[in-house]
Short mmCIF file of C-alpha atoms in Angstrom, two decimals:
data_model
loop_
_atom_site.label_atom_id
_atom_site.label_comp_id
_atom_site.label_asym_id
_atom_site.label_seq_id
_atom_site.Cartn_x
_atom_site.Cartn_y
_atom_site.Cartn_z
CA ALA G 8 92.67 101.45 84.12
CA ILE G 9 92.78 103.17 87.51
CA ARG G 10 90.97 100.26 89.19
CA ARG G 11 93.53 97.81 87.81
CA GLN G 12 96.37 100.02 89.01
CA ARG G 13 94.90 100.19 92.53
CA GLN G 14 94.40 96.43 92.56
CA MET G 15 98.02 95.86 91.53
CA CYS G 16 99.18 98.22 94.31
CA LYS G 17 97.12 96.32 96.90
CA GLU G 18 98.49 93.00 95.64
CA THR G 19 102.06 94.29 95.80
CA VAL G 20 101.65 95.56 99.37
CA ALA G 21 100.05 92.24 100.36
CA TRP G 22 103.02 90.39 98.81
CA LEU G 23 105.48 92.63 100.70
CA ARG G 24 103.66 91.76 103.95
CA GLU G 25 103.57 88.02 103.16
CA GLN G 26 107.30 88.05 102.43
CA LYS G 27 107.94 89.92 105.72
CA TYR G 28 109.31 93.12 104.19
CA LEU G 29 106.46 95.13 105.79
CA ASP G 30 104.59 94.67 109.06
CA SER G 31 100.80 94.78 109.39
CA ASN G 32 100.91 98.61 109.49
CA ASN G 33 102.88 98.71 106.21
CA MET G 34 106.02 99.80 108.05
CA PRO G 35 109.25 98.16 106.90
CA TYR G 36 111.13 95.91 109.26
CA GLN G 37 114.31 97.58 110.50
CA LYS G 38 116.77 95.54 108.45
CA TYR G 39 115.02 96.59 105.23
CA ALA G 40 114.82 100.29 106.14
CA ASP G 41 118.25 100.77 107.74
CA LYS G 42 120.69 102.43 105.31
CA ASN G 43 123.57 100.49 106.89
CA GLN G 44 121.91 97.24 105.91
CA LEU G 45 119.65 96.93 102.84
CA GLY G 46 118.06 100.42 102.71
CA LEU G 47 115.10 99.33 100.58
CA PHE G 48 112.54 101.64 102.20
CA LYS G 49 112.33 105.15 103.61
CA THR G 50 109.62 106.26 106.02
CA ILE G 51 108.29 109.77 106.38
CA GLU G 52 106.59 110.83 109.59
CA SER G 53 104.04 113.65 109.56
CA VAL G 54 102.25 115.34 112.42
CA TYR G 55 98.74 116.69 111.92
CA TYR G 56 96.15 118.10 114.27
CA ILE G 57 92.53 117.25 114.88
CA GLY G 58 91.28 119.98 117.17
CA ASN G 59 93.85 120.25 119.97
CA SER G 60 95.07 116.69 119.51
CA ALA G 61 98.30 115.97 117.62
CA ARG G 62 98.36 112.81 115.52
CA THR G 63 101.23 111.13 113.73
CA SER G 64 101.06 109.39 110.38
CA HIS G 65 103.72 107.41 108.56
CA LYS G 66 104.27 106.95 104.85
CA THR G 67 106.50 104.17 103.51
CA LEU G 68 108.40 104.84 100.30
CA ILE G 69 110.55 102.46 98.27
CA THR G 70 114.05 103.77 97.55
CA PRO G 71 115.56 103.48 94.04
CA LYS G 72 117.80 100.71 95.39
CA GLY G 73 114.66 99.04 96.78
CA GLN G 74 112.89 99.27 93.42
CA VAL G 75 115.67 97.34 91.71
CA TYR G 76 115.98 94.79 94.52
CA LEU G 77 112.24 94.16 94.86
CA ALA G 78 111.66 93.98 91.10
CA LYS G 79 114.18 91.14 90.96
CA LYS G 80 112.61 89.38 93.96
CA ILE G 81 109.09 89.68 92.54
CA ALA G 82 110.26 88.41 89.13
CA GLN G 83 111.91 85.39 90.81
CA PHE G 84 108.81 84.72 92.90
CA TYR G 85 106.46 84.66 89.89
CA LYS G 86 108.67 82.58 87.56
#
């Protein structure tokens, strides 16, 4: 069950990239993340350290508004 869930997640992210919602780093394009426009995604930036070196990571989350919007788009795509 967990393998199938991971596979579905990978397929969904691939679809979001193909449809140009996300770039190759899984970051949303500005018009999809900007609250003044569509506001489908939110990104969280974290700083972590490896030795004395600071690194930055980003996590992309889908907003509730984005869940509704993308569910409709995916349903239309697979009709």
